[in-house]
Amino acid sequence: MAAWVVCALCALVIIKPQEFIPELSGIPLVHAAFGLTLLCVALDVVWRRLKPALAPQVVYALAFLAWAALTTALKRPTALEERGLQLATVAGVFVAVSVAAASPRGLRALAITLVGCAVLTTAVAIVQAFQPHGCMLAAPEDWEGKGELEPDGRPCETNLDCRKDPPVPDGNYRCERPGPLGTSTIDGRVRYRGSLADPNELSLMAGLSIPLAIALAERRAGPRRDGRPPRSPGRSDAGRPPTLPGGPDAGRSPRRSGAGRPRPPDGGAGPPVAAPLAPGVVAARARPALPLLLTDRLLSRICAALRALPVAAVIAAIGAMVVMSRSRSGLIVYLAVLGLSFIRRSGALGVIAACFVGPPMLLLGGRSGDEATESSEERAALLREAFEMIRRTRGIGVGAGQFGDESSFGLTAHNSYMLAAAETGLLGMCLFALVLYASLKVPLAIWLGDVEVGPTARRFAPAIFVSLCGALIGIFFLSWAYKDVLYMVLGASAALYGAARAEDGRVSVRVSAREAALVCGGMFAVLALLNVVLRFLG
């Protein structure tokens, strides 16, 4: 019960129906869903439907968010109320997902929810891309059009057309494509609304759902004939030699042979008796009576292909949306998760398939020309300002959410690692890195570890690992240090740990002091490398 309630909480946070349904505006749906989630978790624990287990990343995540609130209180006390509420919301969503979805049914429900949200936002963006241009009115201070835009019904081709006899004199008009649910494009790039109003963030969220969609389409492993749980892929039966086509049992039939039968009393020949085989000669196995085109192997392949059609459609739709968003970071994440999924499923054939998908996507997607050059230079300047903030605050940070106010551009760092270092200091940067490392280690240990977990945990462990790999790449280009969608994926890793531990008590993943020191040292090395690269670029 708690699993589906927390899935509703995640859907409310991502889709934000209260923003485009007037009847829901003003109702604290997120707070109500969070309170209902806590109640359902308590009931499931009492009824023994859930066995809470503390994943290693939970402690690091809560410590990072608490330290972010503390730095804000020290550096910008006036902003503590606003930023503290945001950090508390992210922490609440993360803990709720980690606990409420910690079961096989919860993992599957969470995957369905995240994939469903990605499909909905992708469909909205694709429909948006084919709408005619119209004049849109933005807020007076929103000159970049990143907020909500209100259409006034006038057609247009350029922004100048909207400034001719406008209904609102001196209004902030833009020529964009209106879309469903009150959405609109930004500079011709498709997007959603709310926290996904940035085309880059929409592309990243949709790309992270691809491995989960593939895991949902995989066939469930059935129970073994000996009553034990099914084996993990690639693991041989311990103590049981494999049966070879030419082995000693290849020609043996369950029926007794004709040797030793009494001959008829009349001396007739009777039924034919098979002649004894010479040593080392094995009788050939009889072929099935069905024709080649009706074999079970072909039918199973046809069924597998039919099951893969919905997933292929979802992957193709997300790819089209990424191209229409012209997001370079989204394109990188899309190719990364798709390539890792192909390689995991097909090995060398996956590499070949990725080579066919990659070049057309690189040719069609992303931005180029002066716009791309200007964006790259702006990001480099923001990284330089992040280093300056670290030096000016002596490694303590300027406070959560204060980068934009301290920056001369009025923008965030567009790099989650540097954002964590500039806003929460060097300690916050290390805590953020430990959150990501522990979240990666959990699915990897369950995927490759020698534990007897159920088929759901075994199927979603590699999917969550691939999704997190894509997240680590994507947040290098986006300010997602406190992003709710990122903490949903991190919470999915923690929920996987709880589900696996409930099925096998031997599952235990910890981050040692040596690992923590290596992770922190690696982050300092990344900072030094970025500083050298920025100095080299001038």
XYZ file of C-alpha atoms in Angstrom:
538
model
C 0.000 0.000 0.000
C 2.796 2.410 0.913
C 4.529 1.754 -2.418
C 1.679 3.077 -4.550
C 1.176 6.093 -2.270
C 4.832 7.080 -2.582
C 4.532 6.587 -6.346
C 1.649 9.059 -6.330
C 3.889 11.444 -4.379
C 6.620 11.159 -7.021
C 4.110 11.700 -9.831
C 2.780 14.836 -8.133
C 6.294 16.222 -7.760
C 7.218 15.569 -11.410
C 3.943 16.187 -13.294
C 2.636 19.018 -11.047
C -1.075 18.712 -11.953
C -1.938 21.536 -9.559
C -0.276 23.982 -11.954
C -2.529 23.282 -14.957
C -5.739 22.070 -13.258
C -7.417 25.095 -11.667
C -9.485 22.966 -9.276
C -6.304 21.611 -7.666
C -4.516 24.915 -7.246
C -4.051 25.904 -3.630
C -4.445 22.338 -2.343
C -1.261 21.033 -0.636
C -1.259 17.777 -2.575
C 2.447 17.055 -2.042
C 2.220 17.543 1.728
C -0.916 15.420 1.935
C 0.687 12.636 -0.111
C 3.791 12.750 2.074
C 1.744 12.470 5.269
C -0.288 9.598 3.813
C 2.962 7.888 2.803
C 4.259 8.021 6.397
C 0.984 6.561 7.659
C 1.028 3.726 5.117
C 4.686 2.955 5.863
C 3.876 2.650 9.563
C 0.958 0.310 8.816
C 3.045 -1.841 6.472
C 5.790 -2.151 9.071
C 3.275 -3.156 11.752
C 1.695 -5.693 9.398
C 5.195 -6.937 8.449
C 4.824 -6.068 4.803
C 7.959 -3.943 4.996
C 11.274 -4.606 6.677
C 13.086 -1.273 6.905
C 16.809 -1.427 6.168
C 19.182 1.518 6.342
C 21.016 1.868 3.034
C 24.460 3.516 3.234
C 23.528 6.482 1.047
C 20.655 7.521 3.330
C 22.987 8.740 6.063
C 25.206 10.639 3.623
C 22.228 12.222 1.834
C 20.615 13.474 5.035
C 23.991 14.745 6.269
C 24.567 16.616 2.997
C 21.140 18.262 3.028
C 21.488 19.184 6.716
C 24.928 20.690 6.071
C 23.482 22.658 3.131
C 20.834 24.118 5.462
C 23.503 24.951 8.045
C 25.701 26.793 5.545
C 22.665 28.765 4.423
C 21.909 29.719 8.018
C 25.502 30.893 8.470
C 25.931 32.772 5.203
C 22.395 33.944 4.308
C 20.021 33.680 7.307
C 17.264 35.570 5.468
C 17.060 32.821 2.830
C 16.962 29.952 5.334
C 13.163 29.690 5.426
C 12.780 29.361 1.658
C 15.795 27.125 1.073
C 15.164 25.105 4.201
C 11.682 24.222 2.960
C 13.116 23.152 -0.393
C 15.787 20.992 1.238
C 13.238 19.459 3.612
C 10.979 18.575 0.681
C 13.848 16.867 -1.153
C 14.853 14.981 2.010
C 11.258 13.892 2.608
C 10.820 12.575 -0.934
C 14.156 10.746 -0.742
C 13.390 9.048 2.589
C 9.840 8.192 1.530
C 11.029 6.481 -1.664
C 13.857 4.695 0.187
C 11.507 3.174 2.769
C 8.104 2.828 1.091
C 9.387 1.234 -2.140
C 11.726 -1.237 -0.389
C 9.971 -4.368 -1.648
C 9.750 -6.214 -4.983
C 6.284 -4.812 -5.585
C 7.443 -1.344 -4.565
C 10.418 -1.414 -6.936
C 8.208 -2.389 -9.831
C 5.614 0.286 -8.962
C 8.327 2.951 -8.696
C 9.783 1.970 -12.068
C 6.332 2.090 -13.673
C 5.762 5.557 -12.178
C 9.070 7.026 -13.345
C 8.684 5.551 -16.829
C 5.071 6.733 -17.004
C 6.063 10.289 -16.046
C 8.798 10.224 -18.685
C 6.355 8.994 -21.340
C 3.797 11.672 -20.442
C 6.271 14.553 -20.485
C 7.822 13.224 -23.698
C 4.415 13.023 -25.392
C 3.619 16.582 -24.305
C 6.935 17.807 -25.719
C 6.465 15.995 -29.046
C 2.948 17.378 -29.518
C 4.296 20.798 -28.590
C 6.903 20.623 -31.353
C 4.253 20.369 -34.104
C 2.022 23.226 -32.979
C 1.943 26.517 -34.953
C 3.773 29.511 -33.539
C 1.818 32.011 -31.483
C 2.455 35.138 -29.432
C 3.131 34.341 -25.782
C 3.260 36.799 -22.881
C 5.877 36.186 -20.177
C 6.292 37.790 -16.769
C 7.756 41.314 -16.890
C 11.064 40.230 -15.324
C 11.310 36.909 -17.215
C 13.149 38.164 -20.288
C 14.566 34.709 -21.048
C 11.103 33.107 -21.087
C 12.026 30.343 -18.623
C 8.777 30.645 -16.683
C 5.170 30.169 -17.755
C 3.996 31.834 -20.962
C 0.402 32.870 -21.639
C -0.806 32.712 -25.290
C -2.863 35.634 -26.565
C -4.163 33.916 -29.722
C -2.189 35.893 -32.311
C -0.112 33.965 -34.889
C 3.482 34.986 -35.451
C 6.725 34.083 -37.145
C 9.215 36.164 -35.154
C 9.251 38.065 -31.865
C 8.831 41.328 -33.771
C 5.400 40.210 -34.987
C 4.194 39.997 -31.375
C 5.257 43.570 -30.631
C 2.958 45.031 -33.303
C -0.205 46.403 -31.634
C 0.124 44.156 -28.548
C -2.836 43.826 -26.168
C -0.472 44.664 -23.298
C 1.706 47.668 -24.145
C 5.390 47.111 -23.365
C 4.605 43.475 -22.559
C 7.286 40.800 -22.544
C 6.168 38.970 -25.673
C 7.790 35.950 -27.318
C 6.962 33.936 -30.428
C 6.807 30.284 -29.303
C 4.841 27.094 -29.897
C 2.056 26.466 -27.342
C 1.628 22.911 -26.145
C -0.691 20.747 -24.037
C -1.121 21.297 -20.279
C -0.202 24.954 -20.544
C 3.317 24.274 -21.824
C 5.289 26.106 -24.492
C 8.669 25.984 -26.200
C 11.627 28.172 -25.286
C 13.604 29.517 -28.252
C 12.028 26.726 -30.307
C 13.203 24.000 -27.891
C 10.587 21.653 -26.461
C 10.164 21.420 -22.699
C 7.653 20.667 -19.928
C 6.792 22.911 -16.995
C 7.680 23.360 -13.324
C 10.974 21.715 -12.402
C 11.273 20.370 -15.975
C 10.795 23.731 -17.708
C 14.437 23.560 -18.821
C 14.842 21.419 -21.993
C 18.107 20.004 -20.621
C 16.455 18.811 -17.408
C 13.538 17.274 -19.283
C 15.933 15.356 -21.522
C 17.947 14.107 -18.555
C 14.886 12.910 -16.642
C 13.529 11.062 -19.674
C 16.914 9.503 -20.431
C 17.246 8.115 -16.903
C 13.979 6.188 -17.325
C 15.198 4.135 -20.318
C 16.980 1.397 -18.287
C 13.925 1.060 -16.044
C 11.674 0.656 -19.095
C 13.945 -2.087 -20.425
C 13.894 -3.843 -17.038
C 10.088 -3.758 -16.965
C 9.969 -5.445 -20.369
C 12.336 -8.253 -19.451
C 10.814 -11.662 -18.974
C 10.409 -12.736 -15.395
C 12.598 -15.633 -14.397
C 10.419 -18.564 -13.373
C 11.040 -20.908 -10.447
C 13.605 -23.655 -10.846
C 12.567 -27.269 -11.017
C 14.442 -28.138 -7.841
C 12.407 -25.601 -5.885
C 15.238 -23.140 -5.416
C 15.043 -19.529 -6.624
C 16.175 -18.873 -10.193
C 19.841 -18.295 -10.843
C 21.393 -14.996 -11.726
C 22.328 -14.568 -15.375
C 25.711 -16.019 -16.158
C 25.928 -18.151 -12.978
C 26.320 -21.921 -13.476
C 24.740 -24.589 -11.263
C 27.121 -25.362 -8.445
C 28.048 -29.021 -8.218
C 26.121 -29.959 -11.351
C 28.041 -30.781 -14.539
C 26.572 -29.318 -17.692
C 24.764 -31.619 -20.088
C 26.542 -31.754 -23.430
C 24.950 -32.726 -26.753
C 27.261 -35.730 -27.097
C 27.220 -36.830 -23.460
C 26.388 -40.294 -22.160
C 22.716 -39.446 -21.666
C 22.189 -37.934 -25.107
C 20.716 -41.032 -26.758
C 19.109 -42.607 -23.753
C 15.323 -42.936 -23.845
C 13.096 -43.071 -20.786
C 11.520 -46.291 -22.145
C 13.286 -49.609 -21.840
C 14.860 -50.903 -25.012
C 13.770 -54.089 -26.722
C 16.808 -56.060 -25.529
C 15.802 -58.822 -23.122
C 12.226 -59.151 -24.348
C 10.947 -62.791 -24.717
C 10.673 -63.935 -28.293
C 7.293 -65.150 -29.574
C 6.687 -68.883 -29.148
C 6.204 -69.400 -32.876
C 9.793 -68.364 -33.540
C 8.677 -65.287 -35.419
C 10.880 -62.383 -35.805
C 8.828 -60.310 -33.364
C 9.467 -56.638 -32.941
C 12.769 -55.387 -34.250
C 15.475 -55.204 -31.638
C 18.093 -52.460 -31.829
C 21.552 -53.770 -32.372
C 24.016 -52.950 -29.627
C 26.083 -49.832 -30.321
C 29.805 -49.933 -30.536
C 31.706 -48.307 -27.699
C 31.870 -44.532 -28.090
C 28.973 -44.383 -30.584
C 25.885 -42.478 -29.456
C 22.495 -42.774 -31.099
C 21.238 -39.626 -32.796
C 18.375 -37.805 -31.071
C 15.133 -37.808 -33.000
C 14.168 -34.487 -34.538
C 10.806 -32.883 -33.685
C 7.980 -33.532 -36.044
C 7.189 -29.812 -36.360
C 8.609 -27.952 -39.328
C 11.496 -25.561 -38.758
C 9.330 -22.437 -38.873
C 7.158 -23.638 -35.968
C 9.823 -24.542 -33.435
C 9.580 -23.341 -29.848
C 12.773 -21.329 -30.263
C 11.333 -19.286 -33.121
C 8.040 -18.763 -31.330
C 9.849 -17.585 -28.183
C 11.876 -15.117 -30.254
C 8.708 -13.780 -31.862
C 7.103 -13.317 -28.443
C 10.224 -11.562 -27.148
C 10.178 -9.223 -30.146
C 6.507 -8.402 -29.549
C 7.208 -7.683 -25.889
C 10.043 -5.373 -26.894
C 7.897 -3.260 -29.235
C 6.469 -0.945 -26.520
C 9.944 -0.387 -25.067
C 11.369 0.312 -28.512
C 8.596 2.853 -29.082
C 9.366 4.556 -25.760
C 13.097 4.679 -26.544
C 12.423 6.094 -30.017
C 10.011 8.726 -28.653
C 12.511 9.842 -25.998
C 15.214 10.046 -28.652
C 12.997 12.220 -30.841
C 12.228 14.467 -27.899
C 15.936 14.825 -27.054
C 16.630 15.861 -30.642
C 13.796 18.416 -30.565
C 15.027 19.829 -27.253
C 18.470 20.472 -28.784
C 20.048 19.483 -25.483
C 23.693 18.432 -25.741
C 23.782 17.074 -22.187
C 20.536 15.183 -22.766
C 21.963 13.702 -25.946
C 25.089 12.512 -24.117
C 23.012 10.895 -21.374
C 20.664 9.270 -23.899
C 23.535 7.690 -25.816
C 25.297 6.661 -22.599
C 22.360 4.809 -21.028
C 21.328 3.302 -24.343
C 24.882 2.160 -25.081
C 25.341 0.614 -21.634
C 21.976 -1.145 -21.924
C 22.839 -2.499 -25.373
C 26.235 -3.723 -24.225
C 24.785 -5.361 -21.117
C 22.108 -7.169 -23.104
C 23.960 -8.092 -26.293
C 27.696 -7.690 -25.713
C 29.537 -7.103 -28.985
C 26.266 -6.858 -30.905
C 25.255 -4.081 -28.518
C 28.376 -2.132 -29.449
C 27.503 -2.505 -33.134
C 23.914 -1.369 -32.489
C 25.165 1.641 -30.534
C 27.432 2.564 -33.460
C 24.366 2.660 -35.720
C 22.295 4.773 -33.293
C 24.992 7.198 -32.132
C 26.076 9.033 -35.305
C 22.559 10.018 -36.484
C 21.722 11.281 -32.996
C 24.934 13.313 -32.857
C 24.170 14.726 -36.298
C 20.580 15.702 -35.541
C 20.707 16.589 -31.844
C 22.318 19.361 -29.836
C 23.047 22.962 -30.708
C 25.762 24.304 -32.966
C 27.107 27.574 -34.278
C 27.307 30.813 -32.325
C 24.594 29.728 -29.888
C 26.543 26.638 -28.810
C 29.799 28.589 -28.553
C 28.181 31.261 -26.414
C 26.666 28.614 -24.134
C 30.027 26.858 -23.681
C 31.798 30.121 -22.868
C 29.078 31.011 -20.373
C 29.435 27.661 -18.616
C 33.223 28.093 -18.395
C 32.747 31.552 -16.870
C 30.322 30.114 -14.306
C 32.879 27.472 -13.298
C 35.474 30.208 -12.761
C 33.035 32.063 -10.543
C 32.439 28.842 -8.577
C 36.181 28.604 -7.834
C 36.178 32.247 -6.777
C 33.317 31.594 -4.345
C 35.219 28.669 -2.837
C 38.299 30.854 -2.321
C 36.333 33.808 -0.970
C 34.464 31.718 1.624
C 37.589 29.660 2.493
C 35.903 26.426 1.545
C 32.705 26.944 3.580
C 30.379 27.882 0.720
C 27.919 30.696 0.071
C 24.806 28.754 1.133
C 22.315 26.545 -0.681
C 20.601 28.264 -3.583
C 22.757 31.400 -3.357
C 24.981 30.825 -6.394
C 22.701 32.818 -8.689
C 22.693 35.805 -6.358
C 26.479 35.739 -6.035
C 27.101 35.217 -9.764
C 27.492 38.132 -12.136
C 25.403 36.195 -14.696
C 22.509 35.550 -12.314
C 22.666 31.828 -13.180
C 23.522 28.617 -11.347
C 26.782 26.740 -11.887
C 25.414 24.297 -14.526
C 27.583 21.655 -12.837
C 26.269 19.828 -9.773
C 29.706 18.961 -8.423
C 30.930 22.560 -8.581
C 27.554 23.804 -7.339
C 27.840 21.623 -4.226
C 31.412 22.840 -3.647
C 30.550 26.543 -4.125
C 27.326 26.540 -2.082
C 28.041 23.976 0.654
C 31.827 24.094 0.734
C 34.414 21.362 0.475
C 32.740 19.267 3.172
C 29.418 19.423 1.348
C 31.154 18.449 -1.893
C 32.610 15.336 -0.226
C 29.256 14.384 1.296
C 27.544 14.791 -2.081
C 30.189 12.585 -3.725
C 29.710 9.917 -1.039
C 25.952 9.927 -1.684
C 26.562 9.214 -5.354
C 29.236 6.594 -4.673
C 27.141 4.659 -2.147
C 24.123 4.788 -4.452
C 26.212 3.277 -7.248
C 27.767 0.620 -5.036
C 24.440 -0.804 -3.838
C 23.023 -1.979 -7.215
C 26.472 -3.074 -8.385
C 26.972 -5.246 -5.292
C 23.514 -6.817 -5.676
C 23.974 -7.322 -9.413
C 27.384 -8.989 -9.232
C 27.383 -10.245 -5.646
C 26.884 -13.875 -4.612
C 23.481 -13.417 -2.973
C 20.178 -15.201 -3.501
C 17.762 -12.340 -4.165
C 14.431 -12.539 -5.923
C 13.907 -12.020 -9.658
C 12.645 -8.439 -9.246
C 15.706 -7.215 -7.347
C 18.008 -9.093 -9.717
C 16.296 -7.531 -12.746
C 16.274 -3.950 -11.455
C 19.793 -3.888 -9.983
C 21.574 -3.426 -13.354
C 18.830 -1.050 -14.550
C 19.260 1.234 -11.533
C 23.037 1.064 -11.917
C 22.869 2.141 -15.576
C 20.381 4.887 -14.735
C 22.695 6.222 -12.022
C 25.645 6.149 -14.426
C 23.631 8.353 -16.775
C 22.748 10.647 -13.870
C 26.406 11.065 -12.890
C 27.177 12.113 -16.455
C 24.179 14.409 -16.821
C 24.605 16.321 -13.568
C 28.099 17.335 -14.687
C 26.299 19.758 -17.042
C 23.270 20.659 -14.879
C 22.625 22.081 -11.406
C 21.003 19.014 -9.877
C 22.644 18.952 -6.431
C 19.220 19.341 -4.759
C 17.001 18.154 -7.604
C 13.981 16.078 -6.553
C 14.199 13.787 -9.616
C 17.826 12.927 -8.818
C 16.918 11.992 -5.250
C 14.106 9.785 -6.527
C 16.663 7.757 -8.481
C 18.988 7.726 -5.455
C 16.016 6.615 -3.370
C 15.360 3.801 -5.852
C 18.876 2.517 -5.107
C 18.168 2.640 -1.366
C 14.821 0.871 -1.921
C 16.626 -1.839 -3.909
C 18.901 -2.392 -0.914
C 15.922 -2.799 1.416
C 14.144 -5.181 -0.953
C 17.264 -7.321 -1.456
C 18.041 -7.446 2.258
C 14.473 -8.523 3.052
C 14.948 -11.513 0.724
C 18.516 -12.382 1.749
C 19.873 -11.243 5.090
C 23.433 -11.684 3.836
C 23.090 -8.562 1.677
C 25.217 -5.876 3.310
C 26.767 -2.895 1.551
C 28.945 -0.481 3.483
C 31.337 2.330 2.600
C 34.631 1.816 4.407
C 36.862 4.623 5.665
C 39.353 3.816 2.911
C 36.655 4.105 0.233
C 35.450 7.400 1.706
C 38.989 8.773 1.666
C 39.437 7.706 -1.960
C 36.137 9.306 -3.006
C 36.985 12.586 -1.296
C 40.490 12.524 -2.759
C 39.017 11.906 -6.195
C 36.763 14.943 -5.860
C 39.702 17.147 -4.905
C 41.568 15.777 -7.927
C 38.603 16.691 -10.141
C 38.617 20.218 -8.721
C 42.331 20.571 -9.419
C 41.919 19.231 -12.954
C 39.038 21.601 -13.707
C 41.047 24.516 -12.380
C 43.976 23.630 -14.644
C 41.693 23.245 -17.680
C 40.012 26.613 -17.036
C 43.370 28.340 -16.671
C 44.543 26.721 -19.899
C 41.426 27.978 -21.701
C 42.104 31.480 -20.409
